[in-house]
Amino acid sequence: MENIVIIGNGIAGVTAARHIRKLSDKKITIISAESEYFFSRTALMYVYMGHMKFEHTQPYENWFWKKNRIELLNAFVETVDHENKSLKLKSGTSVSYDKLIIATGSKPNKFGWPGQDLKGVQGLYSKQDLEQLEKNAPNKEVCKRAVIVGGGLIGIEMAEMLRSRKIPVTFLVRENSFWNGVLPKGESQLINEHILDHHIDLRLETNLEEIISDENGHAKAIRTDKGDIIECSVVGLTAGVSPNIDFLKDSGIELGRGVKVNRLLETNIKDIYAIGDCAEQHEGIGNRRPIEAVWYTGRMMGETLAQTLCGNPTEYKPGHWFNSAKFLDIEYQTYGWVFSERSKQDHEEHFHWRHAKENICLTIAIHKDTRKFLGINTFGIRMRHEIFDRWLTENKNIEFVIEHLKDANFDPEFFKAYEQEIVSQFNSTYNTNISVKKKSWKRIFSKA
Ligand SMILES: Cc1cc2nc3c(=O)[nH]c(=O)nc-3n(C[C@H](O)[C@H](O)[C@H](O)COP(=O)(O)OP(=O)(O)OC[C@H]3O[C@@H](n4cnc5c(N)ncnc54)[C@H](O)[C@@H]3O)c2cc1C
């Protein structure tokens, strides 16, 4: 029986294991150092915020693994010896494999800041980070202020977590507007305002220079590049993540920033594959980046690789880009490509609508010449994934999308609808006369 070993029990490794089991009788072992059982990393914040217990972040019951003959090994892999098809564990024991899947995820970036290894300084990635935060910032009496460094999705989550316990937060963001390398300016501005509304001390265009220690090696303050000293006992390092692959340095497996893979997710070494956050495509697919540290990518890669390993060689073809996240109280969804001003393409034009009073907006990207619909970002309105996926596949033009916006709205019926307002603004901007069509369930559920 073929022996498949997977390093990493995150969404990528676990999806691969589940699908290999569905398709075959192979021996499957998952090795992971972080936790015994798979949990949803994206839900970690809710544990600290008291919305759920850690056990609730585990989508499968503990008996699931044994029943499905997936062996779990709670251990750290130190080296991969591909010539002997063997892994060396930190405990000193070895594990052999016929096929190896590397799914070791990411680690928080550290940029060599003075004081970055002091007590009280931490990232937010792992279960251990969550436990550390619980110790470092149990309440506002122990943690009188936290400083978060790096304005991305994880930084804003950490700010929200700390604010849920009323801990004062200073948020250092290098850019002149929140996440404006990704978001167009109207949306980035909305989030700046929303952060301030949550009483978070947002400092734009501000970098960390140094973390200052007390006499016990614990962070007591930080200094910014503007010379400000901010007293704090917790420093959250959330300036992005990078592939967690240090242990592979001398393995002979080709590495770039991540583990280099082709479209079949194969590395340069026979019978070794990489998936999820740690995998790096030789060339990005379409507009996608070579490394995509997002949940859905790990899941899709896991499913794809299971096919290949079970006799149906399948290339990783992720389809249209989509993602979702939450910025404090505002839900964000994106379908297709809507670039920020920084990376906007020459042919790309944006239609932006923002509600006058509420935290609701959208931006639609349009091809200037062909009027083709390129993508949409929504804030505070929930949209139907299948509908945008279909419209992107069918190359719909912007007029069609505007006319049928109600079909795409996924908000419950009792939610307020804004299509009329959006269409009026579109008509006055583009001098058109589109009227929004009534929602049609027949259209919504028809196939492409
Ligand atoms: C706080 C937070 C919020 C997020 N929110 C979102 C979101 O809203 N939307 C979204 O799309 N994405 C989000 N992400 C990103 C998403 O969680 C990741 O893209 C995804 O979890 C990566 O899955 P993975 O399976 O590739 O790796 P991981 O989940 O990182 O799993 C890899 C596992 O391998 C283990 N491992 C590593 N090296 C070794 C070794 N040598 N030996 C043994 N074990 C090892 C690690 O300890 C880890 O348990 C978020 C991430 C974080 C941290």
Short mmCIF file of C-alpha atoms and ligand atoms in Angstrom, two decimals:
data_model
loop_
_atom_site.label_atom_id
_atom_site.label_comp_id
_atom_site.label_asym_id
_atom_site.label_seq_id
_atom_site.Cartn_x
_atom_site.Cartn_y
_atom_site.Cartn_z
CA MET A 1 0.00 0.00 0.00
CA GLU A 2 1.40 3.41 -0.95
CA ASN A 3 2.46 5.47 2.05
CA ILE A 4 1.58 9.18 1.83
CA VAL A 5 3.01 11.53 4.44
CA ILE A 6 1.79 15.11 4.79
CA ILE A 7 3.68 17.73 6.82
CA GLY A 8 1.16 20.26 8.14
CA ASN A 9 -2.39 19.79 9.39
CA GLY A 10 -3.80 23.11 8.14
CA ILE A 11 -6.53 23.49 5.54
CA ALA A 12 -4.18 22.46 2.69
CA GLY A 13 -2.79 19.28 4.25
CA VAL A 14 -6.09 18.17 5.74
CA THR A 15 -8.02 18.75 2.51
CA ALA A 16 -5.46 16.70 0.62
CA ALA A 17 -5.74 13.88 3.21
CA ARG A 18 -9.54 13.86 3.16
CA HIS A 19 -9.72 13.74 -0.62
CA ILE A 20 -7.01 11.07 -0.94
CA ARG A 21 -9.06 8.98 1.48
CA LYS A 22 -12.24 9.53 -0.55
CA LEU A 23 -10.44 8.38 -3.68
CA SER A 24 -8.18 5.60 -2.39
CA ASP A 25 -7.09 3.18 0.26
CA LYS A 26 -3.56 4.57 0.63
CA LYS A 27 -1.83 4.84 3.98
CA ILE A 28 -2.05 8.49 5.08
CA THR A 29 -0.10 10.16 7.90
CA ILE A 30 -0.32 13.85 8.80
CA ILE A 31 2.53 15.24 10.89
CA SER A 32 2.08 18.60 12.57
CA ALA A 33 3.84 20.36 15.41
CA GLU A 34 1.22 22.97 16.26
CA SER A 35 -1.84 21.04 17.37
CA GLU A 36 -3.08 17.49 17.53
CA TYR A 37 -6.20 18.20 15.50
CA PHE A 38 -7.02 20.46 12.58
CA PHE A 39 -8.61 23.76 13.52
CA SER A 40 -9.78 26.79 11.57
CA ARG A 41 -7.04 29.39 11.77
CA THR A 42 -9.39 32.12 10.58
CA ALA A 43 -11.55 31.55 13.67
CA LEU A 44 -8.74 32.01 16.24
CA MET A 45 -9.78 35.60 16.89
CA TYR A 46 -13.25 34.55 18.06
CA VAL A 47 -11.76 32.38 20.80
CA TYR A 48 -9.98 35.37 22.35
CA MET A 49 -13.12 37.46 21.90
CA GLY A 50 -15.16 34.87 23.79
CA HIS A 51 -17.49 34.01 20.91
CA MET A 52 -16.38 30.37 20.85
CA LYS A 53 -14.18 27.89 22.66
CA PHE A 54 -11.05 26.55 20.96
CA GLU A 55 -12.74 23.12 20.49
CA HIS A 56 -15.40 24.86 18.37
CA THR A 57 -12.75 25.85 15.81
CA GLN A 58 -12.22 22.14 15.03
CA PRO A 59 -14.57 21.25 12.17
CA TYR A 60 -14.18 17.46 12.68
CA GLU A 61 -14.84 15.37 15.76
CA ASN A 62 -11.73 13.76 17.24
CA TRP A 63 -12.89 10.28 16.17
CA PHE A 64 -13.08 11.37 12.51
CA TRP A 65 -9.38 10.74 11.84
CA LYS A 66 -9.25 7.20 13.17
CA LYS A 67 -12.49 6.27 11.44
CA ASN A 68 -11.06 7.52 8.16
CA ARG A 69 -7.70 5.85 8.77
CA ILE A 70 -5.76 9.09 8.75
CA GLU A 71 -2.91 8.77 11.21
CA LEU A 72 -2.00 11.93 13.13
CA LEU A 73 1.48 12.53 14.47
CA ASN A 74 2.08 15.52 16.71
CA ALA A 75 5.76 16.17 15.93
CA PHE A 76 8.16 18.61 14.30
CA VAL A 77 9.96 17.59 11.11
CA GLU A 78 13.57 18.73 11.22
CA THR A 79 14.90 17.44 7.91
CA VAL A 80 13.80 15.77 4.69
CA ASP A 81 16.15 13.15 3.22
CA HIS A 82 14.73 12.64 -0.26
CA GLU A 83 17.34 10.09 -1.29
CA ASN A 84 16.19 7.68 1.40
CA LYS A 85 12.59 8.99 1.36
CA SER A 86 12.74 9.64 5.07
CA LEU A 87 11.94 12.46 7.50
CA LYS A 88 13.81 13.14 10.71
CA LEU A 89 11.69 14.33 13.61
CA LYS A 90 12.85 16.54 16.45
CA SER A 91 12.31 13.62 18.80
CA GLY A 92 15.09 11.79 16.94
CA THR A 93 12.85 9.20 15.26
CA SER A 94 12.43 8.83 11.50
CA VAL A 95 9.35 8.48 9.34
CA SER A 96 9.52 7.03 5.84
CA TYR A 97 7.28 7.93 2.91
CA ASP A 98 6.55 6.94 -0.66
CA LYS A 99 5.04 10.35 -1.48
CA LEU A 100 5.53 13.49 0.58
CA ILE A 101 3.26 16.55 0.69
CA ILE A 102 4.70 19.71 2.20
CA ALA A 103 1.88 21.88 3.58
CA THR A 104 3.68 23.82 6.28
CA GLY A 105 1.91 27.17 5.90
CA SER A 106 3.35 30.55 6.86
CA LYS A 107 5.08 32.34 9.70
CA PRO A 108 4.76 36.02 10.70
CA ASN A 109 7.39 38.34 9.20
CA LYS A 110 10.02 39.88 11.42
CA PHE A 111 12.21 42.51 9.83
CA GLY A 112 15.10 42.57 12.29
CA TRP A 113 13.63 45.33 14.46
CA PRO A 114 15.67 45.96 17.61
CA GLY A 115 13.76 44.32 20.46
CA GLN A 116 11.64 42.04 18.24
CA ASP A 117 12.36 39.02 20.45
CA LEU A 118 11.54 40.66 23.77
CA LYS A 119 8.83 39.25 26.02
CA GLY A 120 5.46 40.70 25.15
CA VAL A 121 6.31 40.87 21.42
CA GLN A 122 4.39 38.37 19.32
CA GLY A 123 2.68 37.56 16.06
CA LEU A 124 -0.83 36.25 15.53
CA TYR A 125 -0.67 33.07 13.54
CA SER A 126 -0.64 29.91 15.60
CA LYS A 127 -2.57 28.34 18.46
CA GLN A 128 0.50 29.11 20.59
CA ASP A 129 0.26 32.79 19.58
CA LEU A 130 -3.33 32.82 20.77
CA GLU A 131 -2.30 31.30 24.10
CA GLN A 132 0.52 33.82 24.37
CA LEU A 133 -1.86 36.70 23.73
CA GLU A 134 -4.13 35.39 26.45
CA LYS A 135 -1.16 35.59 28.85
CA ASN A 136 0.21 38.90 27.56
CA ALA A 137 -3.11 40.69 27.29
CA PRO A 138 -5.73 39.08 29.52
CA ASN A 139 -7.31 42.44 30.31
CA LYS A 140 -6.75 46.19 30.29
CA GLU A 141 -5.26 46.18 33.79
CA VAL A 142 -2.39 43.86 32.80
CA CYS A 143 -2.01 45.30 29.31
CA LYS A 144 -2.44 49.04 29.50
CA ARG A 145 -1.67 49.51 25.80
CA ALA A 146 -0.76 47.35 22.82
CA VAL A 147 0.99 48.52 19.68
CA ILE A 148 0.29 46.66 16.46
CA VAL A 149 2.80 46.94 13.65
CA GLY A 150 1.58 46.34 10.10
CA GLY A 151 -1.71 47.24 8.52
CA GLY A 152 -3.08 44.15 6.85
CA LEU A 153 -5.87 41.71 7.57
CA ILE A 154 -4.18 40.11 10.56
CA GLY A 155 -3.26 43.47 12.09
CA ILE A 156 -6.83 44.71 12.04
CA GLU A 157 -8.04 41.40 13.49
CA MET A 158 -5.58 41.71 16.34
CA ALA A 159 -6.74 45.28 16.98
CA GLU A 160 -10.35 44.12 17.08
CA MET A 161 -9.47 41.31 19.48
CA LEU A 162 -7.70 43.62 21.91
CA ARG A 163 -10.41 46.26 21.70
CA SER A 164 -12.99 43.58 22.60
CA ARG A 165 -11.30 43.61 26.04
CA LYS A 166 -11.12 47.41 26.02
CA ILE A 167 -7.33 47.41 25.74
CA PRO A 168 -6.07 50.66 24.18
CA VAL A 169 -4.45 49.98 20.82
CA THR A 170 -2.04 51.99 18.70
CA PHE A 171 -1.88 50.75 15.12
CA LEU A 172 1.23 51.60 13.06
CA VAL A 173 0.66 51.48 9.32
CA ARG A 174 3.49 52.17 6.87
CA GLU A 175 1.20 53.32 4.04
CA ASN A 176 -0.66 56.64 3.93
CA SER A 177 -4.02 54.82 3.99
CA PHE A 178 -5.01 51.41 5.36
CA TRP A 179 -4.19 48.44 3.04
CA ASN A 180 -4.05 50.75 0.03
CA GLY A 181 -1.67 48.41 -1.77
CA VAL A 182 -4.70 46.15 -2.18
CA LEU A 183 -7.80 48.33 -1.80
CA PRO A 184 -8.82 51.21 -4.06
CA LYS A 185 -8.71 54.56 -2.29
CA GLY A 186 -12.44 54.99 -1.53
CA GLU A 187 -12.52 51.67 0.30
CA SER A 188 -9.23 52.19 2.04
CA GLN A 189 -10.57 55.55 3.27
CA LEU A 190 -13.77 53.93 4.56
CA ILE A 191 -11.68 51.50 6.60
CA ASN A 192 -9.42 54.30 7.96
CA GLU A 193 -12.55 56.01 9.28
CA HIS A 194 -13.97 52.77 10.65
CA ILE A 195 -10.73 52.03 12.54
CA LEU A 196 -10.82 55.48 14.14
CA ASP A 197 -14.51 55.01 15.01
CA HIS A 198 -13.43 51.98 17.03
CA HIS A 199 -11.13 54.19 19.11
CA ILE A 200 -8.01 52.64 17.67
CA ASP A 201 -5.10 55.08 17.56
CA LEU A 202 -4.29 54.69 13.85
CA ARG A 203 -0.92 56.15 12.86
CA LEU A 204 -0.56 56.21 9.10
CA GLU A 205 2.83 56.59 7.38
CA THR A 206 4.50 55.47 10.57
CA ASN A 207 7.12 52.76 10.95
CA LEU A 208 8.47 50.92 13.94
CA GLU A 209 12.09 51.85 14.73
CA GLU A 210 12.70 50.00 17.96
CA ILE A 211 11.04 48.09 20.77
CA ILE A 212 12.37 49.23 24.14
CA SER A 213 13.00 46.76 26.96
CA ASP A 214 12.42 47.06 30.68
CA GLU A 215 14.93 45.61 33.15
CA ASN A 216 13.33 42.12 32.84
CA GLY A 217 13.60 41.82 29.07
CA HIS A 218 9.95 42.71 28.57
CA ALA A 219 8.73 45.30 26.04
CA LYS A 220 7.87 48.54 27.80
CA ALA A 221 7.56 50.96 24.85
CA ILE A 222 8.21 51.40 21.16
CA ARG A 223 9.83 54.21 19.21
CA THR A 224 8.47 55.17 15.80
CA ASP A 225 10.43 56.62 12.88
CA LYS A 226 8.80 59.94 13.74
CA GLY A 227 10.56 59.85 17.09
CA ASP A 228 7.42 59.19 19.15
CA ILE A 229 7.80 56.91 22.16
CA ILE A 230 4.64 54.93 22.91
CA GLU A 231 4.43 53.03 26.18
CA CYS A 232 2.99 49.54 25.83
CA SER A 233 3.40 46.04 27.19
CA VAL A 234 2.34 44.12 24.09
CA VAL A 235 3.67 44.57 20.56
CA GLY A 236 1.84 42.67 17.83
CA LEU A 237 3.96 42.02 14.74
CA THR A 238 1.52 41.71 11.86
CA ALA A 239 3.55 42.94 8.89
CA GLY A 240 2.63 40.05 6.61
CA VAL A 241 3.63 36.41 6.54
CA SER A 242 6.13 34.29 4.61
CA PRO A 243 6.32 30.58 3.84
CA ASN A 244 7.34 28.42 6.78
CA ILE A 245 10.10 26.49 5.07
CA ASP A 246 13.33 27.13 7.00
CA PHE A 247 13.65 23.43 7.82
CA LEU A 248 13.98 22.65 4.07
CA LYS A 249 17.06 24.86 3.50
CA ASP A 250 19.52 22.04 2.85
CA SER A 251 17.05 19.48 1.56
CA GLY A 252 17.77 19.81 -2.16
CA ILE A 253 14.15 20.85 -2.73
CA GLU A 254 14.07 24.00 -4.89
CA LEU A 255 13.10 27.02 -2.81
CA GLY A 256 12.35 30.61 -3.70
CA ARG A 257 10.36 32.53 -1.14
CA GLY A 258 8.33 29.33 -0.89
CA VAL A 259 8.65 25.74 -2.13
CA LYS A 260 8.78 25.99 -5.92
CA VAL A 261 6.09 23.95 -7.67
CA ASN A 262 4.75 23.48 -11.18
CA ARG A 263 1.07 23.45 -12.11
CA LEU A 264 0.79 19.83 -10.90
CA LEU A 265 2.11 21.06 -7.54
CA GLU A 266 5.24 18.92 -7.96
CA THR A 267 8.58 20.12 -6.62
CA ASN A 268 11.88 19.52 -8.43
CA ILE A 269 12.23 16.25 -6.49
CA LYS A 270 10.21 13.24 -7.61
CA ASP A 271 7.38 12.25 -5.27
CA ILE A 272 7.55 15.49 -3.26
CA TYR A 273 4.75 18.06 -3.61
CA ALA A 274 3.86 21.36 -1.93
CA ILE A 275 0.48 23.01 -1.37
CA GLY A 276 -1.11 25.91 0.50
CA ASP A 277 0.63 29.00 1.88
CA CYS A 278 4.11 27.49 1.56
CA ALA A 279 3.86 26.67 -2.17
CA GLU A 280 5.24 29.06 -4.79
CA GLN A 281 4.28 28.71 -8.44
CA HIS A 282 7.18 29.25 -10.85
CA GLU A 283 4.95 31.86 -12.48
CA GLY A 284 1.73 33.29 -11.10
CA ILE A 285 -1.44 32.05 -12.80
CA GLY A 286 -3.10 34.96 -14.65
CA ASN A 287 -3.12 37.97 -12.33
CA ARG A 288 -2.52 35.80 -9.27
CA ARG A 289 0.66 36.02 -7.24
CA PRO A 290 3.02 33.03 -7.21
CA ILE A 291 2.34 32.62 -3.47
CA GLU A 292 -1.22 32.98 -2.24
CA ALA A 293 -1.48 32.88 1.52
CA VAL A 294 -5.26 32.49 1.63
CA TRP A 295 -7.59 29.83 2.93
CA TYR A 296 -9.37 28.98 -0.33
CA THR A 297 -6.10 28.45 -2.18
CA GLY A 298 -4.97 25.86 0.36
CA ARG A 299 -8.28 24.07 0.03
CA MET A 300 -8.26 24.07 -3.78
CA MET A 301 -4.63 22.91 -3.93
CA GLY A 302 -5.37 20.09 -1.47
CA GLU A 303 -8.28 18.84 -3.61
CA THR A 304 -6.29 19.14 -6.82
CA LEU A 305 -3.26 17.26 -5.53
CA ALA A 306 -5.43 14.44 -4.18
CA GLN A 307 -6.65 13.85 -7.74
CA THR A 308 -3.10 13.67 -9.08
CA LEU A 309 -1.93 11.30 -6.35
CA CYS A 310 -4.89 9.03 -6.95
CA GLY A 311 -4.20 8.46 -10.63
CA ASN A 312 -5.88 11.45 -12.24
CA PRO A 313 -3.11 14.01 -12.95
CA THR A 314 -4.76 17.41 -12.51
CA GLU A 315 -3.28 20.87 -12.92
CA TYR A 316 -4.00 23.55 -10.34
CA LYS A 317 -6.46 25.86 -12.09
CA PRO A 318 -7.92 28.13 -9.46
CA GLY A 319 -10.54 29.87 -11.62
CA HIS A 320 -11.68 33.41 -10.87
CA TRP A 321 -10.13 35.14 -7.90
CA PHE A 322 -12.38 35.61 -4.90
CA ASN A 323 -11.89 36.23 -1.23
CA SER A 324 -13.70 37.50 1.82
CA ALA A 325 -12.69 38.99 5.14
CA LYS A 326 -13.94 41.26 7.89
CA PHE A 327 -12.66 44.67 8.88
CA LEU A 328 -14.03 45.10 12.41
CA ASP A 329 -17.80 45.28 11.73
CA ILE A 330 -17.60 45.51 7.96
CA GLU A 331 -17.74 42.43 5.77
CA TYR A 332 -15.63 42.53 2.63
CA GLN A 333 -15.91 40.39 -0.46
CA THR A 334 -13.99 40.51 -3.70
CA TYR A 335 -14.60 38.72 -7.01
CA GLY A 336 -12.42 39.01 -10.11
CA TRP A 337 -9.80 41.77 -10.17
CA VAL A 338 -10.19 45.21 -8.67
CA PHE A 339 -6.74 46.67 -8.26
CA SER A 340 -5.64 49.46 -5.97
CA GLU A 341 -4.41 52.73 -7.48
CA ARG A 342 -0.88 51.45 -6.98
CA SER A 343 -1.29 48.40 -9.19
CA LYS A 344 -4.21 49.42 -11.39
CA GLN A 345 -3.77 48.41 -15.02
CA ASP A 346 -3.96 50.92 -17.88
CA HIS A 347 -7.24 49.58 -19.21
CA GLU A 348 -8.91 49.45 -15.77
CA GLU A 349 -11.49 52.03 -14.72
CA HIS A 350 -13.43 52.07 -11.45
CA PHE A 351 -17.01 52.87 -10.59
CA HIS A 352 -17.22 53.59 -6.86
CA TRP A 353 -20.39 54.04 -4.81
CA ARG A 354 -20.51 54.78 -1.12
CA HIS A 355 -23.56 55.14 1.08
CA ALA A 356 -23.92 58.64 2.50
CA LYS A 357 -24.25 57.56 6.13
CA GLU A 358 -23.59 53.86 6.56
CA ASN A 359 -20.36 51.89 6.18
CA ILE A 360 -21.39 50.42 2.88
CA CYS A 361 -19.63 50.79 -0.45
CA LEU A 362 -18.62 48.99 -3.58
CA THR A 363 -16.11 49.38 -6.37
CA ILE A 364 -16.58 47.80 -9.77
CA ALA A 365 -13.64 47.45 -12.17
CA ILE A 366 -14.46 47.94 -15.83
CA HIS A 367 -12.38 47.53 -18.98
CA LYS A 368 -12.22 51.06 -20.42
CA ASP A 369 -12.36 49.99 -24.06
CA THR A 370 -14.54 46.89 -24.11
CA ARG A 371 -16.80 47.79 -21.10
CA LYS A 372 -16.17 44.26 -19.83
CA PHE A 373 -16.85 43.65 -16.15
CA LEU A 374 -13.49 42.82 -14.51
CA GLY A 375 -14.35 42.51 -10.85
CA ILE A 376 -16.15 43.89 -7.81
CA ASN A 377 -15.33 44.68 -4.17
CA THR A 378 -18.20 45.04 -1.74
CA PHE A 379 -18.18 46.34 1.82
CA GLY A 380 -21.24 45.78 3.99
CA ILE A 381 -23.28 44.06 1.24
CA ARG A 382 -23.11 40.30 0.86
CA MET A 383 -22.95 38.99 -2.68
CA ARG A 384 -23.49 35.61 -4.32
CA HIS A 385 -20.25 33.95 -5.29
CA GLU A 386 -21.75 31.73 -8.03
CA ILE A 387 -23.33 34.71 -9.77
CA PHE A 388 -20.13 36.73 -10.07
CA ASP A 389 -18.20 33.62 -10.99
CA ARG A 390 -20.65 33.01 -13.83
CA TRP A 391 -20.67 36.63 -15.02
CA LEU A 392 -16.87 36.63 -15.11
CA THR A 393 -16.81 33.37 -17.07
CA GLU A 394 -19.42 34.71 -19.49
CA ASN A 395 -17.47 37.97 -19.95
CA LYS A 396 -20.53 40.08 -19.14
CA ASN A 397 -20.27 43.79 -19.72
CA ILE A 398 -20.78 46.40 -17.05
CA GLU A 399 -24.26 47.38 -18.21
CA PHE A 400 -25.47 43.78 -17.78
CA VAL A 401 -23.97 43.60 -14.29
CA ILE A 402 -25.56 46.86 -13.18
CA GLU A 403 -28.93 45.86 -14.60
CA HIS A 404 -28.86 42.50 -12.76
CA LEU A 405 -27.26 43.59 -9.49
CA LYS A 406 -30.27 42.37 -7.51
CA ASP A 407 -29.61 38.80 -8.67
CA ALA A 408 -26.16 39.00 -7.10
CA ASN A 409 -27.30 40.31 -3.71
CA PHE A 410 -27.11 37.62 -1.04
CA ASP A 411 -28.33 39.68 1.90
CA PRO A 412 -31.45 38.31 3.62
CA GLU A 413 -34.75 39.69 2.32
CA PHE A 414 -35.29 41.94 5.34
CA PHE A 415 -31.96 43.73 4.77
CA LYS A 416 -32.07 47.12 3.13
CA ALA A 417 -31.25 47.03 -0.57
CA TYR A 418 -29.16 49.69 -2.25
CA GLU A 419 -29.30 48.71 -5.91
CA GLN A 420 -31.56 51.58 -6.87
CA GLU A 421 -29.14 54.11 -5.47
CA ILE A 422 -26.15 52.40 -7.05
CA VAL A 423 -27.80 52.29 -10.46
CA SER A 424 -28.83 55.97 -10.28
CA GLN A 425 -25.26 56.98 -9.54
CA PHE A 426 -24.03 54.75 -12.36
CA ASN A 427 -26.52 56.33 -14.80
CA SER A 428 -25.51 59.83 -13.88
CA THR A 429 -21.77 59.03 -14.05
CA TYR A 430 -21.92 57.28 -17.42
CA ASN A 431 -24.91 59.04 -18.90
CA THR A 432 -26.81 55.77 -19.29
CA ASN A 433 -30.42 54.87 -18.69
CA ILE A 434 -30.24 51.46 -17.05
CA SER A 435 -33.08 50.32 -14.85
CA VAL A 436 -32.39 47.61 -12.33
CA LYS A 437 -34.20 44.33 -13.01
CA LYS A 438 -36.24 42.56 -10.35
CA LYS A 439 -34.46 39.67 -8.66
CA SER A 440 -35.09 36.43 -10.56
CA TRP A 441 -34.56 33.08 -8.81
CA LYS A 442 -34.81 31.39 -12.19
CA ARG A 443 -31.84 33.40 -13.46
CA ILE A 444 -29.95 32.94 -10.20
CA PHE A 445 -30.17 29.16 -10.30
CA SER A 446 -29.77 28.72 -14.05
CA LYS A 447 -26.47 27.17 -15.12
CA ALA A 448 -23.82 28.96 -17.17
C1 LIG B 1 -5.36 35.39 12.21
C2 LIG B 1 -5.51 34.94 10.79
C3 LIG B 1 -6.65 35.27 10.07
C4 LIG B 1 -6.80 34.87 8.75
N1 LIG B 1 -7.94 35.21 8.07
C5 LIG B 1 -8.09 34.82 6.79
C6 LIG B 1 -9.27 35.14 6.06
O1 LIG B 1 -10.17 35.81 6.58
N2 LIG B 1 -9.38 34.71 4.77
C7 LIG B 1 -8.39 33.96 4.17
O2 LIG B 1 -8.52 33.57 3.01
N3 LIG B 1 -7.26 33.63 4.85
C8 LIG B 1 -7.08 34.05 6.13
N4 LIG B 1 -5.94 33.72 6.81
C9 LIG B 1 -4.92 32.92 6.11
C10 LIG B 1 -5.25 31.44 6.18
O3 LIG B 1 -5.56 31.09 7.49
C11 LIG B 1 -4.08 30.62 5.64
O4 LIG B 1 -3.92 30.95 4.28
C12 LIG B 1 -4.28 29.13 5.78
O5 LIG B 1 -4.62 28.76 7.08
C13 LIG B 1 -3.00 28.39 5.37
O6 LIG B 1 -3.23 27.04 5.41
P1 LIG B 1 -2.06 25.98 5.18
O7 LIG B 1 -2.70 24.64 5.29
O8 LIG B 1 -1.30 26.31 3.95
O9 LIG B 1 -1.04 26.21 6.39
P2 LIG B 1 -1.23 26.33 7.96
O10 LIG B 1 -2.63 26.51 8.36
O11 LIG B 1 -0.23 27.33 8.41
O12 LIG B 1 -0.79 24.90 8.49
C14 LIG B 1 0.54 24.47 8.44
C15 LIG B 1 0.84 23.62 9.66
O13 LIG B 1 2.12 22.98 9.47
C16 LIG B 1 2.82 23.02 10.70
N5 LIG B 1 4.26 22.90 10.42
C17 LIG B 1 5.05 23.80 9.79
N6 LIG B 1 6.31 23.34 9.70
C18 LIG B 1 6.31 22.11 10.29
C19 LIG B 1 7.32 21.15 10.53
N7 LIG B 1 8.57 21.33 10.10
N8 LIG B 1 6.97 20.03 11.17
C20 LIG B 1 5.69 19.82 11.59
N9 LIG B 1 4.70 20.71 11.40
C21 LIG B 1 5.01 21.84 10.76
C22 LIG B 1 2.45 24.37 11.27
O14 LIG B 1 2.74 24.41 12.65
C23 LIG B 1 0.96 24.42 10.95
O15 LIG B 1 0.22 23.79 11.93
C24 LIG B 1 -5.78 34.11 8.13
C25 LIG B 1 -4.62 33.78 8.84
C26 LIG B 1 -4.49 34.18 10.16
C27 LIG B 1 -3.24 33.82 10.91
#
